[in-house]
Short mmCIF file of C-alpha atoms in Angstrom, two decimals:
data_model
loop_
_atom_site.label_atom_id
_atom_site.label_comp_id
_atom_site.label_asym_id
_atom_site.label_seq_id
_atom_site.Cartn_x
_atom_site.Cartn_y
_atom_site.Cartn_z
CA UNK Q 1 76.71 96.85 25.54
CA UNK Q 2 74.65 97.69 22.48
CA UNK Q 3 72.73 94.43 22.83
CA UNK Q 4 71.79 95.20 26.41
CA UNK Q 5 70.58 98.69 25.43
CA UNK Q 6 68.36 97.20 22.71
CA UNK Q 7 66.76 94.78 25.18
CA UNK Q 8 66.03 97.58 27.66
CA UNK Q 9 64.40 99.69 24.89
CA UNK Q 10 62.16 96.82 23.78
CA UNK Q 11 61.08 96.09 27.35
CA UNK Q 12 60.17 99.74 27.98
CA UNK Q 13 58.08 99.85 24.76
CA UNK Q 14 56.03 96.81 25.80
CA UNK Q 15 55.46 98.26 29.26
CA UNK Q 16 54.28 101.53 27.75
CA UNK Q 17 51.90 99.64 25.41
CA UNK Q 18 50.30 97.72 28.27
CA UNK Q 19 49.90 100.95 30.20
CA UNK Q 20 48.15 102.56 27.25
CA UNK Q 21 45.73 99.60 26.71
CA UNK Q 22 44.98 99.33 30.44
CA UNK Q 23 44.63 103.01 31.25
CA UNK Q 24 40.91 104.05 31.45
CA UNK Q 25 41.70 107.67 30.85
CA UNK Q 26 43.73 107.11 27.73
CA UNK Q 27 42.44 107.38 24.14
CA UNK Q 28 43.46 103.88 23.13
CA UNK Q 29 42.04 100.81 24.82
CA UNK Q 30 41.41 97.15 24.01
CA UNK Q 31 38.04 96.57 22.19
CA UNK Q 32 35.64 93.65 22.56
CA UNK Q 33 34.61 91.43 19.60
CA UNK Q 34 31.20 93.17 19.40
CA UNK Q 35 32.81 96.56 19.17
CA UNK Q 36 35.12 95.32 16.39
CA UNK Q 37 32.13 94.10 14.35
CA UNK Q 38 30.46 97.49 14.77
CA UNK Q 39 33.56 99.16 13.47
CA UNK Q 40 33.57 97.03 10.28
CA UNK Q 41 29.92 97.80 9.35
CA UNK Q 42 30.25 101.02 7.46
CA UNK Q 43 27.29 102.71 5.78
CA UNK Q 44 26.72 101.29 2.25
CA UNK Q 45 26.98 103.70 -0.60
CA UNK Q 46 24.17 103.42 -3.23
CA UNK Q 47 25.72 102.93 -6.65
CA UNK Q 48 22.63 101.99 -8.76
CA UNK Q 49 18.88 102.48 -8.84
CA UNK Q 50 18.33 98.77 -9.55
CA UNK Q 51 16.87 96.72 -6.69
CA UNK Q 52 19.26 94.41 -4.83
CA UNK Q 53 19.56 90.80 -6.02
CA UNK Q 54 18.54 89.59 -2.56
CA UNK Q 55 15.02 90.97 -3.01
CA UNK Q 56 12.36 90.07 -5.63
CA UNK Q 57 11.82 92.66 -8.37
CA UNK Q 58 8.70 94.66 -7.71
CA UNK Q 59 5.91 94.73 -10.29
CA UNK Q 60 6.77 91.46 -12.02
CA UNK Q 61 4.09 88.76 -12.25
CA UNK Q 62 4.62 85.58 -10.33
CA UNK Q 63 6.65 82.99 -12.25
CA UNK Q 64 4.76 80.02 -13.66
CA UNK Q 65 6.82 76.87 -14.09
CA UNK Q 66 6.21 74.04 -16.56
CA UNK Q 67 4.74 70.89 -15.10
CA UNK Q 68 3.26 67.65 -16.37
CA UNK Q 69 -0.50 67.76 -16.52
CA UNK Q 70 -2.62 65.09 -18.15
CA UNK Q 71 -4.99 67.62 -19.70
CA UNK Q 72 -2.04 69.26 -21.47
CA UNK Q 73 -1.02 65.94 -23.01
CA UNK Q 74 -4.35 65.36 -24.73
CA UNK Q 75 -5.24 66.46 -28.26
CA UNK Q 76 -8.67 68.09 -28.30
CA UNK Q 77 -10.75 67.87 -31.47
CA UNK Q 78 -13.89 69.89 -32.28
CA UNK Q 79 -16.01 69.57 -35.41
CA UNK Q 80 -17.48 72.90 -36.49
CA UNK Q 81 -21.06 73.22 -37.88
CA UNK Q 82 -19.78 73.29 -41.48
CA UNK Q 83 -17.69 70.12 -41.04
CA UNK Q 84 -14.33 71.85 -40.46
CA UNK Q 85 -12.25 70.10 -37.81
CA UNK Q 86 -10.26 72.00 -35.16
CA UNK Q 87 -7.53 70.17 -33.25
CA UNK Q 88 -5.06 71.47 -30.70
CA UNK Q 89 -2.77 70.53 -27.86
CA UNK Q 90 -1.57 73.01 -25.28
CA UNK Q 91 2.12 73.44 -24.58
CA UNK Q 92 4.02 75.49 -22.05
CA UNK Q 93 5.54 78.69 -23.45
CA UNK Q 94 4.71 82.01 -25.05
CA UNK Q 95 4.88 80.83 -28.68
CA UNK Q 96 2.39 78.81 -30.65
CA UNK Q 97 2.21 77.21 -34.10
CA UNK Q 98 -1.14 77.14 -35.87
CA UNK Q 99 -2.09 76.32 -39.42
CA UNK Q 100 -4.43 74.71 -41.91
CA UNK Q 101 -3.90 71.19 -43.26
CA UNK Q 102 -5.88 70.48 -46.44
CA UNK Q 103 -6.61 67.24 -48.28
CA UNK Q 104 -5.16 68.62 -51.49
CA UNK Q 105 -2.07 68.05 -53.59
CA UNK Q 106 -0.70 66.90 -56.92
CA UNK Q 107 -2.47 63.53 -56.74
CA UNK Q 108 -5.83 65.33 -57.21
CA UNK Q 109 -4.81 67.19 -60.37
CA UNK Q 110 -5.86 64.52 -62.87
CA UNK Q 111 -8.57 66.81 -64.35
CA UNK Q 112 -6.24 69.84 -64.40
CA UNK Q 113 -2.85 70.64 -65.90
CA UNK Q 114 -0.25 69.29 -63.48
CA UNK Q 115 1.33 72.06 -61.42
CA UNK Q 116 -1.70 73.63 -59.71
CA UNK Q 117 -0.36 72.86 -56.23
CA UNK Q 118 3.08 74.16 -57.20
CA UNK Q 119 1.48 77.46 -58.25
CA UNK Q 120 -0.59 77.70 -55.05
CA UNK Q 121 2.54 77.15 -52.97
CA UNK Q 122 4.20 80.14 -54.63
CA UNK Q 123 1.03 82.26 -54.33
CA UNK Q 124 0.49 81.64 -50.61
CA UNK Q 125 0.28 84.64 -48.25
CA UNK Q 126 -0.03 87.21 -51.04
CA UNK Q 127 -2.79 89.83 -51.25
CA UNK Q 128 -6.22 88.87 -49.89
CA UNK Q 129 -9.66 90.47 -49.65
CA UNK Q 130 -8.96 91.95 -46.22
CA UNK Q 131 -5.26 92.64 -46.87
CA UNK Q 132 -4.93 94.06 -50.42
CA UNK Q 133 -1.18 94.48 -49.95
CA UNK Q 134 1.08 91.57 -49.04
CA UNK Q 135 3.19 93.88 -46.86
CA UNK Q 136 0.21 94.29 -44.54
CA UNK Q 137 0.25 90.55 -43.83
CA UNK Q 138 3.97 90.58 -43.12
CA UNK Q 139 3.67 93.64 -40.86
CA UNK Q 140 0.82 92.07 -38.92
CA UNK Q 141 2.87 88.89 -38.39
CA UNK Q 142 5.96 90.83 -37.36
CA UNK Q 143 3.87 92.71 -34.80
CA UNK Q 144 3.35 89.36 -33.04
CA UNK Q 145 6.89 88.11 -33.65
CA UNK Q 146 5.61 85.65 -36.23
CA UNK Q 147 6.62 83.90 -39.43
CA UNK Q 148 4.52 82.06 -42.02
CA UNK Q 149 5.08 79.34 -44.60
CA UNK Q 150 3.26 77.01 -46.99
CA UNK Q 151 4.12 73.53 -48.16
CA UNK Q 152 2.64 71.40 -50.93
CA UNK Q 153 3.07 67.63 -51.03
CA UNK Q 154 1.47 64.90 -53.14
CA UNK Q 155 -1.53 64.45 -50.85
CA UNK Q 156 -1.53 67.41 -48.45
CA UNK Q 157 -1.28 71.20 -48.57
CA UNK Q 158 -0.26 73.14 -45.45
CA UNK Q 159 -0.50 76.81 -44.49
CA UNK Q 160 1.17 77.53 -41.14
CA UNK Q 161 2.39 80.35 -38.91
CA UNK Q 162 4.26 80.64 -35.61
CA UNK Q 163 3.81 83.65 -33.33
CA UNK Q 164 3.22 84.80 -29.76
CA UNK Q 165 0.11 83.25 -28.25
CA UNK Q 166 -1.23 86.76 -27.57
CA UNK Q 167 -1.62 87.25 -31.33
CA UNK Q 168 -3.67 84.08 -31.92
CA UNK Q 169 -6.76 85.94 -33.17
CA UNK Q 170 -4.80 87.91 -35.78
CA UNK Q 171 -2.85 84.86 -36.93
CA UNK Q 172 -6.04 82.83 -37.47
CA UNK Q 173 -7.47 85.73 -39.47
CA UNK Q 174 -4.35 85.77 -41.66
CA UNK Q 175 -4.56 82.02 -42.21
CA UNK Q 176 -8.24 82.25 -43.14
CA UNK Q 177 -7.54 85.09 -45.57
CA UNK Q 178 -4.65 83.23 -47.22
CA UNK Q 179 -6.63 80.01 -47.49
CA UNK Q 180 -10.18 81.09 -48.33
CA UNK Q 181 -9.95 84.66 -49.62
CA UNK Q 182 -6.78 85.15 -51.72
CA UNK Q 183 -6.94 87.71 -54.52
CA UNK Q 184 -4.55 85.85 -56.90
CA UNK Q 185 -4.08 88.85 -59.17
CA UNK Q 186 -2.73 88.44 -62.73
CA UNK Q 187 0.50 90.09 -61.58
CA UNK Q 188 0.89 87.53 -58.79
CA UNK Q 189 0.26 84.66 -61.25
CA UNK Q 190 2.99 86.02 -63.53
CA UNK Q 191 5.33 86.27 -60.54
CA UNK Q 192 4.60 82.67 -59.60
CA UNK Q 193 5.37 81.55 -63.19
CA UNK Q 194 8.73 83.29 -63.06
CA UNK Q 195 9.52 81.79 -59.63
CA UNK Q 196 8.65 78.25 -60.79
CA UNK Q 197 10.60 78.67 -64.02
CA UNK Q 198 13.65 79.79 -62.04
CA UNK Q 199 13.22 76.90 -59.58
CA UNK Q 200 13.06 74.33 -62.39
CA UNK Q 201 16.19 75.77 -63.99
CA UNK Q 202 18.00 75.71 -60.64
CA UNK Q 203 17.04 72.09 -59.97
CA UNK Q 204 18.60 71.00 -63.25
CA UNK Q 205 21.77 72.95 -62.50
CA UNK Q 206 22.34 71.40 -59.07
CA UNK Q 207 24.30 68.18 -58.42
CA UNK Q 208 21.65 67.01 -55.94
CA UNK Q 209 19.11 64.87 -57.79
CA UNK Q 210 16.77 63.74 -55.02
CA UNK Q 211 13.89 66.12 -55.83
CA UNK Q 212 13.84 65.24 -59.53
CA UNK Q 213 14.27 61.50 -58.89
CA UNK Q 214 11.37 61.48 -56.40
CA UNK Q 215 9.06 62.79 -59.13
CA UNK Q 216 10.45 60.20 -61.55
CA UNK Q 217 10.13 57.20 -59.19
CA UNK Q 218 6.52 58.10 -58.40
CA UNK Q 219 5.78 58.49 -62.11
CA UNK Q 220 7.21 55.01 -62.69
CA UNK Q 221 5.43 53.43 -59.71
CA UNK Q 222 1.97 54.96 -60.36
CA UNK Q 223 1.89 55.35 -64.11
CA UNK Q 224 -0.48 58.19 -65.15
CA UNK Q 225 -2.61 58.07 -61.98
CA UNK Q 226 -2.87 59.83 -58.60
CA UNK Q 227 0.56 59.76 -56.93
CA UNK Q 228 2.26 59.36 -60.31
CA UNK Q 229 1.24 62.86 -61.36
CA UNK Q 230 4.17 65.30 -61.11
CA UNK Q 231 4.57 67.39 -57.98
CA UNK Q 232 6.76 69.89 -59.83
CA UNK Q 233 4.98 71.92 -62.49
CA UNK Q 234 6.19 70.77 -65.94
CA UNK Q 235 7.61 73.61 -68.05
CA UNK Q 236 4.99 72.99 -70.74
CA UNK Q 237 2.18 73.76 -68.25
CA UNK Q 238 3.46 77.14 -67.09
CA UNK Q 239 1.35 79.01 -69.62
CA UNK Q 240 -1.70 76.75 -69.23
CA UNK Q 241 -2.44 77.65 -65.61
CA UNK Q 242 -4.26 80.95 -65.05
CA UNK Q 243 -6.24 82.74 -62.33
CA UNK Q 244 -9.58 81.28 -63.37
CA UNK Q 245 -8.26 77.70 -63.29
CA UNK Q 246 -6.69 78.21 -59.86
CA UNK Q 247 -9.97 79.47 -58.37
CA UNK Q 248 -11.85 76.57 -59.97
CA UNK Q 249 -9.47 74.15 -58.24
CA UNK Q 250 -9.76 76.00 -54.91
CA UNK Q 251 -13.56 75.92 -55.00
CA UNK Q 252 -13.51 72.12 -55.33
CA UNK Q 253 -10.70 71.18 -52.94
CA UNK Q 254 -10.64 73.90 -50.25
CA UNK Q 255 -13.91 72.86 -48.64
CA UNK Q 256 -14.50 72.60 -44.85
CA UNK Q 257 -14.82 68.80 -44.93
CA UNK Q 258 -11.31 68.54 -46.43
CA UNK Q 259 -9.63 70.89 -43.94
CA UNK Q 260 -8.22 70.75 -40.40
CA UNK Q 261 -7.15 73.81 -38.40
CA UNK Q 262 -4.51 72.61 -35.95
CA UNK Q 263 -2.62 74.40 -33.19
CA UNK Q 264 0.14 73.69 -30.67
CA UNK Q 265 0.64 75.83 -27.59
CA UNK Q 266 -2.85 77.39 -27.67
CA UNK Q 267 -5.98 77.14 -25.55
CA UNK Q 268 -8.52 75.06 -27.45
CA UNK Q 269 -11.49 77.28 -26.62
CA UNK Q 270 -9.71 80.41 -27.92
CA UNK Q 271 -8.75 78.58 -31.10
CA UNK Q 272 -12.30 77.35 -31.72
CA UNK Q 273 -13.68 80.85 -31.15
CA UNK Q 274 -11.27 82.39 -33.68
CA UNK Q 275 -11.93 79.64 -36.25
CA UNK Q 276 -15.69 80.17 -35.90
CA UNK Q 277 -15.24 83.87 -36.61
CA UNK Q 278 -12.90 83.71 -39.61
CA UNK Q 279 -13.40 80.24 -41.14
CA UNK Q 280 -17.10 79.55 -40.53
CA UNK Q 281 -18.90 82.91 -40.32
CA UNK Q 282 -16.87 84.45 -43.18
CA UNK Q 283 -17.40 82.88 -46.60
CA UNK Q 284 -14.69 81.97 -49.13
CA UNK Q 285 -14.03 84.45 -51.90
CA UNK Q 286 -15.36 82.13 -54.63
CA UNK Q 287 -18.74 82.05 -52.89
CA UNK Q 288 -18.93 85.84 -52.75
CA UNK Q 289 -17.72 86.63 -56.27
CA UNK Q 290 -17.95 85.09 -59.74
CA UNK Q 291 -14.32 84.13 -60.27
CA UNK Q 292 -14.65 81.52 -63.01
CA UNK Q 293 -17.04 80.82 -65.86
CA UNK Q 294 -19.50 77.98 -66.05
CA UNK Q 295 -17.32 75.01 -66.86
CA UNK Q 296 -17.85 71.31 -66.62
CA UNK Q 297 -16.69 70.82 -63.05
CA UNK Q 298 -15.70 67.20 -62.59
CA UNK Q 299 -15.43 67.42 -58.80
CA UNK Q 300 -12.73 65.93 -56.63
CA UNK Q 301 -10.89 62.88 -57.93
CA UNK Q 302 -11.51 60.02 -55.48
CA UNK Q 303 -9.42 57.42 -57.30
CA UNK Q 304 -7.44 54.90 -55.29
CA UNK Q 305 -3.75 54.86 -56.15
CA UNK Q 306 -2.90 52.04 -58.57
CA UNK Q 307 0.64 50.72 -58.28
CA UNK Q 308 1.95 49.74 -61.72
CA UNK Q 309 5.73 49.59 -61.51
CA UNK Q 310 7.92 50.51 -64.44
CA UNK Q 311 10.96 52.55 -65.37
CA UNK Q 312 11.62 56.25 -65.96
CA UNK Q 313 15.07 57.25 -67.16
CA UNK Q 314 16.66 60.40 -68.52
CA UNK Q 315 20.00 60.46 -70.30
CA UNK Q 316 21.64 63.76 -69.36
CA UNK Q 317 24.72 65.43 -67.90
CA UNK Q 318 24.64 65.74 -64.12
CA UNK Q 319 26.33 68.95 -62.85
CA UNK Q 320 29.36 68.56 -60.60
CA UNK Q 321 30.09 70.16 -57.25
CA UNK Q 322 32.36 73.15 -57.86
CA UNK Q 323 36.00 72.42 -56.97
CA UNK Q 324 35.00 69.40 -54.87
CA UNK Q 325 37.08 66.92 -56.81
CA UNK Q 326 34.15 64.53 -57.22
CA UNK Q 327 33.61 62.63 -60.47
CA UNK Q 328 30.53 62.92 -62.64
CA UNK Q 329 27.86 60.68 -61.08
CA UNK Q 330 24.87 58.73 -62.36
CA UNK Q 331 21.86 58.31 -60.08
CA UNK Q 332 19.42 55.41 -59.80
CA UNK Q 333 16.45 54.77 -57.55
CA UNK Q 334 14.80 51.36 -57.19
CA UNK Q 335 11.42 51.17 -55.46
CA UNK Q 336 8.90 48.54 -54.37
CA UNK Q 337 5.25 48.88 -53.34
CA UNK Q 338 5.03 49.58 -49.61
CA UNK Q 339 2.00 50.11 -47.39
CA UNK Q 340 -0.21 52.99 -46.27
CA UNK Q 341 0.13 54.69 -42.90
CA UNK Q 342 -3.10 52.96 -41.84
CA UNK Q 343 -1.78 49.48 -42.66
CA UNK Q 344 -0.96 47.00 -39.89
CA UNK Q 345 2.55 46.61 -41.36
CA UNK Q 346 3.30 50.34 -41.26
CA UNK Q 347 5.36 50.30 -38.04
CA UNK Q 348 7.39 47.29 -39.17
CA UNK Q 349 8.04 49.04 -42.50
CA UNK Q 350 9.38 52.09 -40.63
CA UNK Q 351 11.70 49.91 -38.54
CA UNK Q 352 12.96 48.21 -41.72
CA UNK Q 353 13.63 51.62 -43.25
CA UNK Q 354 15.73 52.62 -40.22
CA UNK Q 355 17.58 49.30 -40.37
CA UNK Q 356 18.53 49.94 -44.01
CA UNK Q 357 19.43 53.59 -43.30
CA UNK Q 358 22.31 54.81 -45.41
CA UNK Q 359 23.54 58.23 -46.48
CA UNK Q 360 26.53 59.72 -48.26
CA UNK Q 361 30.04 58.28 -48.36
CA UNK Q 362 31.39 61.47 -46.70
CA UNK Q 363 28.97 61.43 -43.75
CA UNK Q 364 30.55 61.54 -40.31
CA UNK Q 365 29.26 60.55 -36.90
CA UNK Q 366 28.32 57.55 -34.81
CA UNK Q 367 25.41 55.11 -34.68
CA UNK Q 368 22.96 57.97 -34.27
CA UNK Q 369 23.78 59.09 -37.81
CA UNK Q 370 23.22 55.66 -39.30
CA UNK Q 371 26.84 54.54 -39.59
CA UNK Q 372 25.86 51.03 -38.50
CA UNK Q 373 22.92 50.62 -40.87
CA UNK Q 374 23.03 48.02 -43.63
CA UNK Q 375 23.57 50.44 -46.49
CA UNK Q 376 26.68 51.71 -44.70
CA UNK Q 377 28.17 48.43 -43.52
CA UNK Q 378 27.26 46.36 -46.61
CA UNK Q 379 27.50 48.98 -49.37
CA UNK Q 380 29.32 52.25 -48.65
CA UNK Q 381 32.04 50.62 -46.55
CA UNK Q 382 32.71 47.88 -49.11
CA UNK Q 383 32.51 49.59 -52.49
CA UNK Q 384 34.77 52.61 -52.83
CA UNK Q 385 32.99 53.76 -55.99
CA UNK Q 386 29.58 54.13 -54.27
CA UNK Q 387 29.06 57.78 -53.36
CA UNK Q 388 25.64 57.49 -51.72
CA UNK Q 389 23.01 54.91 -50.81
CA UNK Q 390 19.90 55.92 -48.86
CA UNK Q 391 16.61 54.17 -48.09
CA UNK Q 392 13.26 56.01 -48.14
CA UNK Q 393 9.79 54.99 -47.02
CA UNK Q 394 6.85 57.05 -48.35
CA UNK Q 395 3.47 56.25 -46.78
CA UNK Q 396 0.15 57.63 -48.05
CA UNK Q 397 -3.48 57.10 -47.18
CA UNK Q 398 -3.98 54.18 -49.58
CA UNK Q 399 -0.51 52.95 -50.57
CA UNK Q 400 3.21 53.36 -49.99
CA UNK Q 401 6.57 53.31 -51.75
CA UNK Q 402 9.81 51.87 -50.34
CA UNK Q 403 12.92 52.78 -52.34
CA UNK Q 404 16.71 53.08 -52.30
CA UNK Q 405 18.57 55.94 -53.97
CA UNK Q 406 22.21 55.40 -54.96
CA UNK Q 407 24.87 57.21 -57.00
CA UNK Q 408 28.16 56.18 -58.59
CA UNK Q 409 30.35 57.03 -61.62
CA UNK Q 410 28.80 56.05 -64.99
CA UNK Q 411 31.14 53.08 -65.58
CA UNK Q 412 29.86 51.48 -62.35
CA UNK Q 413 26.12 51.86 -63.06
CA UNK Q 414 25.49 48.17 -63.68
CA UNK Q 415 27.49 47.18 -60.58
CA UNK Q 416 25.59 49.76 -58.54
CA UNK Q 417 22.24 48.30 -59.63
CA UNK Q 418 23.43 44.77 -58.77
CA UNK Q 419 24.51 45.86 -55.29
CA UNK Q 420 21.21 47.61 -54.54
CA UNK Q 421 19.14 44.68 -55.86
CA UNK Q 422 21.14 42.31 -53.66
CA UNK Q 423 20.50 44.48 -50.59
CA UNK Q 424 16.77 44.57 -51.33
CA UNK Q 425 16.66 40.79 -51.54
CA UNK Q 426 18.74 40.39 -48.38
CA UNK Q 427 16.12 42.36 -46.40
CA UNK Q 428 14.20 39.08 -46.09
CA UNK Q 429 17.24 37.15 -44.84
CA UNK Q 430 18.40 36.65 -41.26
CA UNK Q 431 18.31 39.71 -39.01
CA UNK Q 432 20.62 40.19 -36.04
CA UNK Q 433 19.32 41.02 -32.57
CA UNK Q 434 21.67 43.98 -32.27
CA UNK Q 435 20.73 45.63 -35.58
CA UNK Q 436 17.02 45.22 -34.81
CA UNK Q 437 17.48 46.72 -31.34
CA UNK Q 438 19.48 49.60 -32.79
CA UNK Q 439 16.88 50.32 -35.51
CA UNK Q 440 13.99 50.31 -33.02
CA UNK Q 441 15.81 52.57 -30.56
CA UNK Q 442 16.85 54.96 -33.32
CA UNK Q 443 13.27 55.18 -34.63
CA UNK Q 444 11.89 55.81 -31.13
CA UNK Q 445 14.43 58.53 -30.36
CA UNK Q 446 13.87 60.18 -33.75
CA UNK Q 447 10.12 60.24 -33.16
CA UNK Q 448 10.42 61.83 -29.72
CA UNK Q 449 13.10 64.34 -30.70
CA UNK Q 450 11.15 65.51 -33.73
CA UNK Q 451 8.01 66.03 -31.65
CA UNK Q 452 9.94 68.43 -29.41
CA UNK Q 453 9.50 70.97 -32.22
CA UNK Q 454 6.16 72.78 -32.31
CA UNK Q 455 5.95 72.93 -36.14
CA UNK Q 456 6.57 69.17 -36.39
CA UNK Q 457 3.99 68.46 -33.72
CA UNK Q 458 1.50 70.75 -35.49
CA UNK Q 459 1.96 68.82 -38.74
CA UNK Q 460 1.60 65.49 -36.92
CA UNK Q 461 -1.67 66.60 -35.31
CA UNK Q 462 -3.04 68.03 -38.56
CA UNK Q 463 -2.17 65.01 -40.71
CA UNK Q 464 -3.48 62.44 -38.22
CA UNK Q 465 -6.77 64.26 -37.61
CA UNK Q 466 -7.20 64.79 -41.36
CA UNK Q 467 -6.74 61.06 -42.01
CA UNK Q 468 -8.49 59.49 -39.00
CA UNK Q 469 -10.34 62.33 -37.16
CA UNK Q 470 -8.20 61.70 -34.04
CA UNK Q 471 -4.56 61.62 -32.99
CA UNK Q 472 -2.60 58.72 -31.57
CA UNK Q 473 -0.21 59.65 -28.79
CA UNK Q 474 3.57 59.16 -29.15
CA UNK Q 475 3.36 56.57 -26.38
CA UNK Q 476 1.24 54.42 -28.68
CA UNK Q 477 3.90 54.40 -31.40
CA UNK Q 478 6.72 53.80 -28.89
CA UNK Q 479 4.94 50.66 -27.65
CA UNK Q 480 4.12 49.49 -31.19
CA UNK Q 481 7.76 49.92 -32.24
CA UNK Q 482 8.86 47.91 -29.21
CA UNK Q 483 6.56 45.03 -30.24
CA UNK Q 484 8.26 44.58 -33.63
CA UNK Q 485 10.12 41.26 -33.97
CA UNK Q 486 12.55 39.81 -36.50
CA UNK Q 487 9.70 37.81 -38.01
CA UNK Q 488 7.72 41.02 -38.59
CA UNK Q 489 10.65 42.54 -40.50
CA UNK Q 490 11.09 39.43 -42.66
CA UNK Q 491 7.34 39.39 -43.38
CA UNK Q 492 7.20 42.99 -44.63
CA UNK Q 493 10.41 42.48 -46.62
CA UNK Q 494 8.84 39.50 -48.41
CA UNK Q 495 5.73 41.59 -49.01
CA UNK Q 496 7.87 44.26 -50.67
CA UNK Q 497 9.65 41.74 -52.89
CA UNK Q 498 6.35 40.41 -54.20
CA UNK Q 499 5.67 43.67 -56.07
CA UNK Q 500 6.97 44.79 -59.45
CA UNK Q 501 9.99 47.07 -59.23
CA UNK Q 502 9.87 50.77 -60.04
CA UNK Q 503 13.06 52.32 -61.38
CA UNK Q 504 14.18 55.91 -61.93
CA UNK Q 505 17.57 56.73 -63.41
CA UNK Q 506 19.30 59.95 -64.46
CA UNK Q 507 22.71 60.73 -65.88
CA UNK Q 508 25.02 58.73 -68.16
CA UNK Q 509 23.05 55.48 -68.46
CA UNK Q 510 24.92 53.60 -71.18
CA UNK Q 511 25.58 50.72 -68.75
CA UNK Q 512 22.11 50.76 -67.20
CA UNK Q 513 20.55 47.25 -67.17
CA UNK Q 514 16.99 46.78 -68.40
CA UNK Q 515 13.94 46.51 -66.17
CA UNK Q 516 13.69 42.79 -66.97
CA UNK Q 517 17.18 42.18 -65.60
CA UNK Q 518 16.31 44.00 -62.39
CA UNK Q 519 13.12 41.95 -62.04
CA UNK Q 520 15.10 38.73 -62.50
CA UNK Q 521 17.53 39.80 -59.78
CA UNK Q 522 14.74 40.53 -57.30
CA UNK Q 523 13.25 37.08 -57.92
CA UNK Q 524 16.56 35.29 -57.33
CA UNK Q 525 16.99 34.12 -53.73
CA UNK Q 526 20.52 35.56 -53.62
CA UNK Q 527 19.71 38.70 -55.56
CA UNK Q 528 21.93 37.81 -58.50
CA UNK Q 529 21.09 39.43 -61.82
CA UNK Q 530 21.69 37.67 -65.15
CA UNK Q 531 25.19 38.50 -66.33
CA UNK Q 532 24.14 39.57 -69.83
CA UNK Q 533 27.77 39.36 -70.86
CA UNK Q 534 29.09 37.23 -73.73
CA UNK Q 535 31.33 34.37 -72.70
CA UNK Q 536 34.93 35.11 -73.60
CA UNK Q 537 38.01 32.88 -73.31
CA UNK Q 538 40.23 35.92 -72.96
CA UNK Q 539 38.37 37.49 -70.06
#
């Protein structure tokens, strides 16, 4: 009974619903699909004053996208009326790197107390004729989002700055002031002395010995000439260098013919215009004022580097890394005469350097970090007492130096020397196809990745134009690297082994073999050094 009543109620409800939907005079009726869509579109409420994302923002300039253009891949070079060279290459972006590369450095200090370049590096971007206060230079750079730096090497001095391209004119003015019109006040000279003194003390307190050993190996390789002169100012020369001597050096070495103004990410015409205004039309400070007395000016040293070979060693205590658990280490560096960057063997020498590779025993990573190079597979992976072994290739305008730096506990010094000598001799032995391919690929990738950085590209342009008056494209070096064969590597290795060794050593050297023993090992076809030990039946 109840079930039947429920069915009747449901049926009456459905009939009433159909009547309501069908009745034209009723409020409710069935809607079409168009009417439903109109009902869903309600007026949008504005919640922000920002324009909608579906429309372009008004007032913004049209976007310019990077593209490959041949004219942007070419280094333009202009020689100014006074002999100054201007080189640049445009790059996409709002930032630029510009600077001055000068044919100056510690190798030209033979007529001066060693350390002039070290002083000039500390004095860079201080007060100038146009900017009496150093803070004015910093404020001007910060206005254009810029930074500045200077770097002294054995054969080149660099002043550089990076900033927005819109501030190019101001940046060139700052570079010209820092290079040609520095004040170098007595107070600034005293500050530079204190900074150098502190730096020298810090270097001798640090466990890392590379900086000191590099000075020592060059002193051994080029005894008392050019590249053998110290890059770091000796402590005994701190009080010998004064304002008058610095200006005398600047007047001889900071001349237009010895300078290149280089830029990356700038329009060449704008760069030339700014250089004409601040480097050519405005004179250096030493031509406007009498800054030094009448002395016997010897001029610029034009000596060609003379490789001599030899040994430099210092018995001392090497500081330890704090709470690192490492033992006290002794450091040695063995070098051979290489080739200049203009030599036909230069590319092969670079490939050989990559093939030797090396690093520290705690380095981590894959083949890209050199874990498959010879100094890893043949040295660090085999001798647990070797803490580092790294190959270096220094190339200059007239010579080069190829060397290996290694470190180990003092009681393993002789064994360490024997291992490194053996590896140097084995460079001229058979070379595998895979290790050659890996070294070439690694060198090519390193070249291209480094040139992605504007400062690195700036330095490359400046150094090449300074040395040869033009710049070779990266494509040239990629092709030259690809041409290198196993025979080329063996040939340059034999060339290296024909020279006298240069040795630098520092630390506890009681078990350090003599230079004669090292020479004998390099002559031996297997790299074996004379034992030098007395024959004992009980051994």
